[in-house]
Each structure stands twice: as structure tokens, then as C-alpha cells.
Amino acid sequence: MSGEFYWHQLEGLKVINQHDQLFGRVSHLLETGANDVLVIKADSESIDDRERLIPYLMDSVIRDDRSRERDYTSRLGSRISGLITIRPLS
């Protein structure tokens, strides 16, 4: 995970696993007390249509690369760029 960010900067980012399978995009984040949780909604390119809840922890987020892709405009109208890579939780 890299640097500091505002939650709205993560919204819309694509989320893949370590095998480059697309899970969807970050819809929003939840504050649970223990840690923040990424809510990932599937899109037309996703491997399935599941919604996923992924804790935003060093154990689950391999890379947070907000400069890798440039193909999305957020709900707030700001340009989103980036990709989040996650590993399966055991």
C-alpha cells in the first residue's frame, strides 16, 4: 500500500487479484472500526457478478497503483487513474 489518500480517490479503481483476474471496481469504502473495507462491485469485464468486501490491510492489498490505468471518471466528476491488486485471504 502506498502513501495517504482520501477514500474518494480509491472509488472507481479497478481491483484485480495476483493472477490479473478482474473483480470489479471500488464502489465505496466502509469504516468498520477495526479497519477500512473496500466494497468492490462487478462490471462487464469482471470474472463474475459478485460483490466483494475486502479489508484494506497490508495482508490483503499487494499494490495500490493509482497511476497504472486512466479510464474512469468518478461519481464526483474527477478523473480516476489506478489499479488495486489484492491477494486472497486465507
PDB file of N, CA and C in Angstrom:
ATOM      1  N   MET A   1       0.855  -1.162   0.000  1.00  0.00           N
ATOM      2  CA  MET A   1       0.000   0.000   0.000  1.00  0.00           C
ATOM      3  C   MET A   1       0.899   1.222   0.000  1.00  0.00           C
ATOM      4  N   SER A   2       0.446   2.247  -0.645  1.00  0.00           N
ATOM      5  CA  SER A   2       1.327   3.386  -0.795  1.00  0.00           C
ATOM      6  C   SER A   2       0.667   4.682  -0.352  1.00  0.00           C
ATOM      7  N   GLY A   3       1.395   5.446   0.437  1.00  0.00           N
ATOM      8  CA  GLY A   3       1.018   6.814   0.763  1.00  0.00           C
ATOM      9  C   GLY A   3      -0.328   6.987   1.433  1.00  0.00           C
ATOM     10  N   GLU A   4      -0.721   8.227   1.503  1.00  0.00           N
ATOM     11  CA  GLU A   4      -2.012   8.579   2.082  1.00  0.00           C
ATOM     12  C   GLU A   4      -2.973   8.941   0.968  1.00  0.00           C
ATOM     13  N   PHE A   5      -4.252   8.830   1.240  1.00  0.00           N
ATOM     14  CA  PHE A   5      -5.261   9.093   0.231  1.00  0.00           C
ATOM     15  C   PHE A   5      -6.576   9.417   0.919  1.00  0.00           C
ATOM     16  N   TYR A   6      -7.458  10.012   0.166  1.00  0.00           N
ATOM     17  CA  TYR A   6      -8.843  10.175   0.593  1.00  0.00           C
ATOM     18  C   TYR A   6      -9.631   9.028  -0.016  1.00  0.00           C
ATOM     19  N   TRP A   7     -10.697   8.614   0.668  1.00  0.00           N
ATOM     20  CA  TRP A   7     -11.488   7.494   0.165  1.00  0.00           C
ATOM     21  C   TRP A   7     -11.951   7.735  -1.260  1.00  0.00           C
ATOM     22  N   HIS A   8     -12.383   8.953  -1.582  1.00  0.00           N
ATOM     23  CA  HIS A   8     -12.912   9.209  -2.924  1.00  0.00           C
ATOM     24  C   HIS A   8     -11.852   8.984  -3.999  1.00  0.00           C
ATOM     25  N   GLN A   9     -10.578   8.993  -3.634  1.00  0.00           N
ATOM     26  CA  GLN A   9      -9.518   8.743  -4.612  1.00  0.00           C
ATOM     27  C   GLN A   9      -9.434   7.264  -4.996  1.00  0.00           C
ATOM     28  N   LEU A  10      -9.995   6.383  -4.174  1.00  0.00           N
ATOM     29  CA  LEU A  10      -9.998   4.947  -4.473  1.00  0.00           C
ATOM     30  C   LEU A  10     -11.250   4.520  -5.228  1.00  0.00           C
ATOM     31  N   GLU A  11     -12.332   5.307  -5.121  1.00  0.00           N
ATOM     32  CA  GLU A  11     -13.582   4.940  -5.781  1.00  0.00           C
ATOM     33  C   GLU A  11     -13.387   4.902  -7.285  1.00  0.00           C
ATOM     34  N   GLY A  12     -13.838   3.801  -7.883  1.00  0.00           N
ATOM     35  CA  GLY A  12     -13.731   3.630  -9.319  1.00  0.00           C
ATOM     36  C   GLY A  12     -12.499   2.890  -9.792  1.00  0.00           C
ATOM     37  N   LEU A  13     -11.538   2.664  -8.892  1.00  0.00           N
ATOM     38  CA  LEU A  13     -10.338   1.943  -9.298  1.00  0.00           C
ATOM     39  C   LEU A  13     -10.668   0.482  -9.587  1.00  0.00           C
ATOM     40  N   LYS A  14     -10.022  -0.072 -10.605  1.00  0.00           N
ATOM     41  CA  LYS A  14     -10.177  -1.493 -10.880  1.00  0.00           C
ATOM     42  C   LYS A  14      -9.468  -2.284  -9.793  1.00  0.00           C
ATOM     43  N   VAL A  15     -10.014  -3.456  -9.483  1.00  0.00           N
ATOM     44  CA  VAL A  15      -9.416  -4.343  -8.479  1.00  0.00           C
ATOM     45  C   VAL A  15      -9.184  -5.699  -9.130  1.00  0.00           C
ATOM     46  N   ILE A  16      -7.919  -6.146  -9.098  1.00  0.00           N
ATOM     47  CA  ILE A  16      -7.563  -7.449  -9.648  1.00  0.00           C
ATOM     48  C   ILE A  16      -6.907  -8.288  -8.560  1.00  0.00           C
ATOM     49  N   ASN A  17      -6.829  -9.594  -8.830  1.00  0.00           N
ATOM     50  CA  ASN A  17      -6.066 -10.444  -7.917  1.00  0.00           C
ATOM     51  C   ASN A  17      -4.665 -10.620  -8.479  1.00  0.00           C
ATOM     52  N   GLN A  18      -3.839 -11.386  -7.802  1.00  0.00           N
ATOM     53  CA  GLN A  18      -2.440 -11.539  -8.210  1.00  0.00           C
ATOM     54  C   GLN A  18      -2.294 -12.344  -9.499  1.00  0.00           C
ATOM     55  N   HIS A  19      -3.394 -12.873 -10.030  1.00  0.00           N
ATOM     56  CA  HIS A  19      -3.380 -13.592 -11.305  1.00  0.00           C
ATOM     57  C   HIS A  19      -3.992 -12.741 -12.420  1.00  0.00           C
ATOM     58  N   ASP A  20      -4.118 -11.432 -12.166  1.00  0.00           N
ATOM     59  CA  ASP A  20      -4.677 -10.466 -13.125  1.00  0.00           C
ATOM     60  C   ASP A  20      -6.130 -10.726 -13.483  1.00  0.00           C
ATOM     61  N   GLN A  21      -6.891 -11.370 -12.593  1.00  0.00           N
ATOM     62  CA  GLN A  21      -8.323 -11.546 -12.815  1.00  0.00           C
ATOM     63  C   GLN A  21      -9.037 -10.336 -12.233  1.00  0.00           C
ATOM     64  N   LEU A  22      -9.893  -9.719 -13.038  1.00  0.00           N
ATOM     65  CA  LEU A  22     -10.594  -8.513 -12.616  1.00  0.00           C
ATOM     66  C   LEU A  22     -11.808  -8.860 -11.765  1.00  0.00           C
ATOM     67  N   PHE A  23     -11.859  -8.311 -10.549  1.00  0.00           N
ATOM     68  CA  PHE A  23     -13.007  -8.497  -9.667  1.00  0.00           C
ATOM     69  C   PHE A  23     -14.053  -7.415  -9.863  1.00  0.00           C
ATOM     70  N   GLY A  24     -13.666  -6.266 -10.310  1.00  0.00           N
ATOM     71  CA  GLY A  24     -14.594  -5.157 -10.498  1.00  0.00           C
ATOM     72  C   GLY A  24     -13.921  -3.849 -10.131  1.00  0.00           C
ATOM     73  N   ARG A  25     -14.730  -2.904  -9.664  1.00  0.00           N
ATOM     74  CA  ARG A  25     -14.231  -1.582  -9.289  1.00  0.00           C
ATOM     75  C   ARG A  25     -14.649  -1.244  -7.859  1.00  0.00           C
ATOM     76  N   VAL A  26     -13.846  -0.419  -7.223  1.00  0.00           N
ATOM     77  CA  VAL A  26     -14.178   0.027  -5.868  1.00  0.00           C
ATOM     78  C   VAL A  26     -15.410   0.916  -5.962  1.00  0.00           C
ATOM     79  N   SER A  27     -16.482   0.488  -5.315  1.00  0.00           N
ATOM     80  CA  SER A  27     -17.714   1.271  -5.275  1.00  0.00           C
ATOM     81  C   SER A  27     -17.615   2.337  -4.193  1.00  0.00           C
ATOM     82  N   HIS A  28     -17.212   1.897  -3.012  1.00  0.00           N
ATOM     83  CA  HIS A  28     -17.029   2.801  -1.879  1.00  0.00           C
ATOM     84  C   HIS A  28     -16.283   2.045  -0.793  1.00  0.00           C
ATOM     85  N   LEU A  29     -16.008   2.703   0.297  1.00  0.00           N
ATOM     86  CA  LEU A  29     -15.344   2.075   1.435  1.00  0.00           C
ATOM     87  C   LEU A  29     -16.244   2.144   2.647  1.00  0.00           C
ATOM     88  N   LEU A  30     -16.071   1.167   3.520  1.00  0.00           N
ATOM     89  CA  LEU A  30     -16.800   1.125   4.782  1.00  0.00           C
ATOM     90  C   LEU A  30     -15.814   1.274   5.925  1.00  0.00           C
ATOM     91  N   GLU A  31     -16.188   2.036   6.919  1.00  0.00           N
ATOM     92  CA  GLU A  31     -15.383   2.145   8.132  1.00  0.00           C
ATOM     93  C   GLU A  31     -15.992   1.207   9.160  1.00  0.00           C
ATOM     94  N   THR A  32     -15.223   0.202   9.562  1.00  0.00           N
ATOM     95  CA  THR A  32     -15.767  -0.820  10.457  1.00  0.00           C
ATOM     96  C   THR A  32     -15.244  -0.710  11.882  1.00  0.00           C
ATOM     97  N   GLY A  33     -14.337   0.193  12.123  1.00  0.00           N
ATOM     98  CA  GLY A  33     -13.725   0.310  13.441  1.00  0.00           C
ATOM     99  C   GLY A  33     -12.368  -0.344  13.469  1.00  0.00           C
ATOM    100  N   ALA A  34     -12.315  -1.618  13.096  1.00  0.00           N
ATOM    101  CA  ALA A  34     -11.038  -2.328  13.096  1.00  0.00           C
ATOM    102  C   ALA A  34     -10.188  -1.926  11.898  1.00  0.00           C
ATOM    103  N   ASN A  35     -10.808  -1.814  10.729  1.00  0.00           N
ATOM    104  CA  ASN A  35     -10.094  -1.431   9.508  1.00  0.00           C
ATOM    105  C   ASN A  35     -11.106  -0.971   8.458  1.00  0.00           C
ATOM    106  N   ASP A  36     -10.610  -0.321   7.435  1.00  0.00           N
ATOM    107  CA  ASP A  36     -11.468   0.081   6.326  1.00  0.00           C
ATOM    108  C   ASP A  36     -11.683  -1.119   5.410  1.00  0.00           C
ATOM    109  N   VAL A  37     -12.839  -1.148   4.744  1.00  0.00           N
ATOM    110  CA  VAL A  37     -13.187  -2.264   3.862  1.00  0.00           C
ATOM    111  C   VAL A  37     -13.538  -1.710   2.487  1.00  0.00           C
ATOM    112  N   LEU A  38     -12.911  -2.268   1.446  1.00  0.00           N
ATOM    113  CA  LEU A  38     -13.240  -1.921   0.070  1.00  0.00           C
ATOM    114  C   LEU A  38     -14.497  -2.673  -0.344  1.00  0.00           C
ATOM    115  N   VAL A  39     -15.479  -1.974  -0.878  1.00  0.00           N
ATOM    116  CA  VAL A  39     -16.663  -2.610  -1.447  1.00  0.00           C
ATOM    117  C   VAL A  39     -16.440  -2.627  -2.955  1.00  0.00           C
ATOM    118  N   ILE A  40     -16.323  -3.832  -3.512  1.00  0.00           N
ATOM    119  CA  ILE A  40     -15.985  -3.992  -4.922  1.00  0.00           C
ATOM    120  C   ILE A  40     -17.207  -4.520  -5.656  1.00  0.00           C
ATOM    121  N   LYS A  41     -17.641  -3.762  -6.653  1.00  0.00           N
ATOM    122  CA  LYS A  41     -18.796  -4.157  -7.460  1.00  0.00           C
ATOM    123  C   LYS A  41     -18.304  -4.634  -8.817  1.00  0.00           C
ATOM    124  N   ALA A  42     -18.884  -5.729  -9.272  1.00  0.00           N
ATOM    125  CA  ALA A  42     -18.528  -6.291 -10.577  1.00  0.00           C
ATOM    126  C   ALA A  42     -18.975  -5.347 -11.692  1.00  0.00           C
ATOM    127  N   ASP A  43     -18.266  -5.401 -12.815  1.00  0.00           N
ATOM    128  CA  ASP A  43     -18.697  -4.686 -14.009  1.00  0.00           C
ATOM    129  C   ASP A  43     -18.669  -5.660 -15.184  1.00  0.00           C
ATOM    130  N   SER A  44     -18.858  -5.163 -16.383  1.00  0.00           N
ATOM    131  CA  SER A  44     -18.980  -6.047 -17.552  1.00  0.00           C
ATOM    132  C   SER A  44     -17.704  -6.830 -17.849  1.00  0.00           C
ATOM    133  N   GLU A  45     -16.562  -6.385 -17.356  1.00  0.00           N
ATOM    134  CA  GLU A  45     -15.291  -7.071 -17.604  1.00  0.00           C
ATOM    135  C   GLU A  45     -14.899  -8.039 -16.481  1.00  0.00           C
ATOM    136  N   SER A  46     -15.649  -8.067 -15.388  1.00  0.00           N
ATOM    137  CA  SER A  46     -15.292  -8.864 -14.210  1.00  0.00           C
ATOM    138  C   SER A  46     -15.421 -10.359 -14.468  1.00  0.00           C
ATOM    139  N   ILE A  47     -14.708 -11.150 -13.658  1.00  0.00           N
ATOM    140  CA  ILE A  47     -14.742 -12.604 -13.822  1.00  0.00           C
ATOM    141  C   ILE A  47     -16.080 -13.211 -13.410  1.00  0.00           C
ATOM    142  N   ASP A  48     -16.856 -12.493 -12.583  1.00  0.00           N
ATOM    143  CA  ASP A  48     -18.193 -12.942 -12.199  1.00  0.00           C
ATOM    144  C   ASP A  48     -18.999 -11.717 -11.778  1.00  0.00           C
ATOM    145  N   ASP A  49     -20.194 -11.931 -11.249  1.00  0.00           N
ATOM    146  CA  ASP A  49     -21.045 -10.793 -10.889  1.00  0.00           C
ATOM    147  C   ASP A  49     -21.166 -10.582  -9.382  1.00  0.00           C
ATOM    148  N   ARG A  50     -20.223 -11.100  -8.629  1.00  0.00           N
ATOM    149  CA  ARG A  50     -20.252 -10.995  -7.165  1.00  0.00           C
ATOM    150  C   ARG A  50     -19.811  -9.626  -6.677  1.00  0.00           C
ATOM    151  N   GLU A  51     -20.429  -9.174  -5.592  1.00  0.00           N
ATOM    152  CA  GLU A  51     -19.918  -8.024  -4.866  1.00  0.00           C
ATOM    153  C   GLU A  51     -18.955  -8.571  -3.817  1.00  0.00           C
ATOM    154  N   ARG A  52     -17.816  -7.915  -3.658  1.00  0.00           N
ATOM    155  CA  ARG A  52     -16.812  -8.390  -2.709  1.00  0.00           C
ATOM    156  C   ARG A  52     -16.513  -7.320  -1.674  1.00  0.00           C
ATOM    157  N   LEU A  53     -16.258  -7.763  -0.451  1.00  0.00           N
ATOM    158  CA  LEU A  53     -15.826  -6.888   0.638  1.00  0.00           C
ATOM    159  C   LEU A  53     -14.407  -7.306   1.003  1.00  0.00           C
ATOM    160  N   ILE A  54     -13.450  -6.428   0.776  1.00  0.00           N
ATOM    161  CA  ILE A  54     -12.042  -6.755   1.003  1.00  0.00           C
ATOM    162  C   ILE A  54     -11.470  -5.778   2.023  1.00  0.00           C
ATOM    163  N   PRO A  55     -10.937  -6.280   3.137  1.00  0.00           N
ATOM    164  CA  PRO A  55     -10.322  -5.374   4.109  1.00  0.00           C
ATOM    165  C   PRO A  55      -9.118  -4.672   3.484  1.00  0.00           C
ATOM    166  N   TYR A  56      -9.018  -3.369   3.702  1.00  0.00           N
ATOM    167  CA  TYR A  56      -7.890  -2.616   3.158  1.00  0.00           C
ATOM    168  C   TYR A  56      -6.746  -2.717   4.155  1.00  0.00           C
ATOM    169  N   LEU A  57      -6.046  -3.856   4.099  1.00  0.00           N
ATOM    170  CA  LEU A  57      -4.952  -4.176   5.006  1.00  0.00           C
ATOM    171  C   LEU A  57      -3.713  -4.567   4.223  1.00  0.00           C
ATOM    172  N   MET A  58      -2.564  -4.477   4.859  1.00  0.00           N
ATOM    173  CA  MET A  58      -1.330  -4.892   4.198  1.00  0.00           C
ATOM    174  C   MET A  58      -1.361  -6.378   3.837  1.00  0.00           C
ATOM    175  N   ASP A  59      -2.109  -7.185   4.592  1.00  0.00           N
ATOM    176  CA  ASP A  59      -2.203  -8.617   4.300  1.00  0.00           C
ATOM    177  C   ASP A  59      -3.010  -8.908   3.038  1.00  0.00           C
ATOM    178  N   SER A  60      -3.927  -8.012   2.665  1.00  0.00           N
ATOM    179  CA  SER A  60      -4.790  -8.280   1.518  1.00  0.00           C
ATOM    180  C   SER A  60      -4.485  -7.417   0.300  1.00  0.00           C
ATOM    181  N   VAL A  61      -3.934  -6.221   0.487  1.00  0.00           N
ATOM    182  CA  VAL A  61      -3.636  -5.345  -0.649  1.00  0.00           C
ATOM    183  C   VAL A  61      -2.153  -5.456  -0.983  1.00  0.00           C
ATOM    184  N   ILE A  62      -1.868  -5.981  -2.162  1.00  0.00           N
ATOM    185  CA  ILE A  62      -0.483  -6.152  -2.592  1.00  0.00           C
ATOM    186  C   ILE A  62       0.059  -4.842  -3.138  1.00  0.00           C
ATOM    187  N   ARG A  63      -0.741  -4.191  -3.980  1.00  0.00           N
ATOM    188  CA  ARG A  63      -0.275  -2.968  -4.620  1.00  0.00           C
ATOM    189  C   ARG A  63      -1.443  -2.014  -4.804  1.00  0.00           C
ATOM    190  N   ASP A  64      -1.191  -0.766  -4.540  1.00  0.00           N
ATOM    191  CA  ASP A  64      -2.153   0.298  -4.763  1.00  0.00           C
ATOM    192  C   ASP A  64      -1.465   1.257  -5.737  1.00  0.00           C
ATOM    193  N   ASP A  65      -1.764   1.086  -7.010  1.00  0.00           N
ATOM    194  CA  ASP A  65      -1.059   1.824  -8.053  1.00  0.00           C
ATOM    195  C   ASP A  65      -2.042   2.740  -8.772  1.00  0.00           C
ATOM    196  N   ARG A  66      -2.126   3.956  -8.298  1.00  0.00           N
ATOM    197  CA  ARG A  66      -3.093   4.892  -8.868  1.00  0.00           C
ATOM    198  C   ARG A  66      -2.621   5.521 -10.174  1.00  0.00           C
ATOM    199  N   SER A  67      -1.496   5.085 -10.717  1.00  0.00           N
ATOM    200  CA  SER A  67      -1.027   5.661 -11.979  1.00  0.00           C
ATOM    201  C   SER A  67      -1.028   4.654 -13.129  1.00  0.00           C
ATOM    202  N   ARG A  68      -1.481   3.435 -12.892  1.00  0.00           N
ATOM    203  CA  ARG A  68      -1.356   2.373 -13.894  1.00  0.00           C
ATOM    204  C   ARG A  68      -2.372   2.489 -15.036  1.00  0.00           C
ATOM    205  N   GLU A  69      -3.595   2.903 -14.753  1.00  0.00           N
ATOM    206  CA  GLU A  69      -4.611   2.979 -15.791  1.00  0.00           C
ATOM    207  C   GLU A  69      -5.307   4.319 -15.733  1.00  0.00           C
ATOM    208  N   ARG A  70      -5.832   4.753 -16.844  1.00  0.00           N
ATOM    209  CA  ARG A  70      -6.530   6.031 -16.913  1.00  0.00           C
ATOM    210  C   ARG A  70      -7.782   5.838 -17.766  1.00  0.00           C
ATOM    211  N   ASP A  71      -8.840   5.343 -17.144  1.00  0.00           N
ATOM    212  CA  ASP A  71     -10.007   5.045 -17.966  1.00  0.00           C
ATOM    213  C   ASP A  71     -11.334   5.228 -17.242  1.00  0.00           C
ATOM    214  N   TYR A  72     -11.373   6.036 -16.211  1.00  0.00           N
ATOM    215  CA  TYR A  72     -12.609   6.125 -15.443  1.00  0.00           C
ATOM    216  C   TYR A  72     -12.787   7.526 -14.878  1.00  0.00           C
ATOM    217  N   THR A  73     -14.006   7.997 -14.863  1.00  0.00           N
ATOM    218  CA  THR A  73     -14.326   9.260 -14.218  1.00  0.00           C
ATOM    219  C   THR A  73     -15.239   8.954 -13.043  1.00  0.00           C
ATOM    220  N   SER A  74     -14.909   9.451 -11.862  1.00  0.00           N
ATOM    221  CA  SER A  74     -15.654   9.124 -10.650  1.00  0.00           C
ATOM    222  C   SER A  74     -17.024   9.787 -10.633  1.00  0.00           C
ATOM    223  N   ARG A  75     -17.825   9.382  -9.652  1.00  0.00           N
ATOM    224  CA  ARG A  75     -19.148   9.978  -9.467  1.00  0.00           C
ATOM    225  C   ARG A  75     -19.060  11.481  -9.254  1.00  0.00           C
ATOM    226  N   LEU A  76     -17.959  11.943  -8.694  1.00  0.00           N
ATOM    227  CA  LEU A  76     -17.793  13.366  -8.416  1.00  0.00           C
ATOM    228  C   LEU A  76     -17.267  14.120  -9.632  1.00  0.00           C
ATOM    229  N   GLY A  77     -17.040  13.405 -10.729  1.00  0.00           N
ATOM    230  CA  GLY A  77     -16.575  14.048 -11.945  1.00  0.00           C
ATOM    231  C   GLY A  77     -15.070  14.168 -12.058  1.00  0.00           C
ATOM    232  N   SER A  78     -14.323  13.680 -11.062  1.00  0.00           N
ATOM    233  CA  SER A  78     -12.870  13.768 -11.141  1.00  0.00           C
ATOM    234  C   SER A  78     -12.316  12.544 -11.860  1.00  0.00           C
ATOM    235  N   ARG A  79     -11.214  12.721 -12.533  1.00  0.00           N
ATOM    236  CA  ARG A  79     -10.580  11.640 -13.293  1.00  0.00           C
ATOM    237  C   ARG A  79      -9.924  10.660 -12.329  1.00  0.00           C
ATOM    238  N   ILE A  80     -10.172   9.381 -12.531  1.00  0.00           N
ATOM    239  CA  ILE A  80      -9.599   8.337 -11.696  1.00  0.00           C
ATOM    240  C   ILE A  80      -8.539   7.604 -12.503  1.00  0.00           C
ATOM    241  N   SER A  81      -7.427   7.342 -11.885  1.00  0.00           N
ATOM    242  CA  SER A  81      -6.432   6.503 -12.543  1.00  0.00           C
ATOM    243  C   SER A  81      -5.888   5.542 -11.512  1.00  0.00           C
ATOM    244  N   GLY A  82      -5.727   4.294 -11.890  1.00  0.00           N
ATOM    245  CA  GLY A  82      -5.101   3.366 -10.981  1.00  0.00           C
ATOM    246  C   GLY A  82      -5.694   1.986 -10.949  1.00  0.00           C
ATOM    247  N   LEU A  83      -5.061   1.171 -10.156  1.00  0.00           N
ATOM    248  CA  LEU A  83      -5.411  -0.226 -10.048  1.00  0.00           C
ATOM    249  C   LEU A  83      -5.004  -0.704  -8.660  1.00  0.00           C
ATOM    250  N   ILE A  84      -5.835  -1.501  -8.044  1.00  0.00           N
ATOM    251  CA  ILE A  84      -5.526  -2.099  -6.752  1.00  0.00           C
ATOM    252  C   ILE A  84      -5.386  -3.601  -6.971  1.00  0.00           C
ATOM    253  N   THR A  85      -4.294  -4.176  -6.527  1.00  0.00           N
ATOM    254  CA  THR A  85      -4.064  -5.619  -6.642  1.00  0.00           C
ATOM    255  C   THR A  85      -4.200  -6.225  -5.254  1.00  0.00           C
ATOM    256  N   ILE A  86      -5.017  -7.280  -5.154  1.00  0.00           N
ATOM    257  CA  ILE A  86      -5.259  -7.922  -3.867  1.00  0.00           C
ATOM    258  C   ILE A  86      -4.830  -9.371  -3.904  1.00  0.00           C
ATOM    259  N   ARG A  87      -4.602  -9.946  -2.739  1.00  0.00           N
ATOM    260  CA  ARG A  87      -4.320 -11.376  -2.625  1.00  0.00           C
ATOM    261  C   ARG A  87      -5.478 -11.991  -1.866  1.00  0.00           C
ATOM    262  N   PRO A  88      -5.786 -13.228  -2.161  1.00  0.00           N
ATOM    263  CA  PRO A  88      -6.871 -13.915  -1.436  1.00  0.00           C
ATOM    264  C   PRO A  88      -6.534 -14.012   0.047  1.00  0.00           C
ATOM    265  N   LEU A  89      -7.538 -13.866   0.874  1.00  0.00           N
ATOM    266  CA  LEU A  89      -7.347 -14.031   2.310  1.00  0.00           C
ATOM    267  C   LEU A  89      -7.490 -15.494   2.666  1.00  0.00           C
ATOM    268  N   SER A  90      -6.637 -15.980   3.548  1.00  0.00           N
ATOM    269  CA  SER A  90      -6.724 -17.400   3.918  1.00  0.00           C
ATOM    270  C   SER A  90      -7.608 -17.592   5.112  1.00  0.00           C
TER     271      SER A  90
END
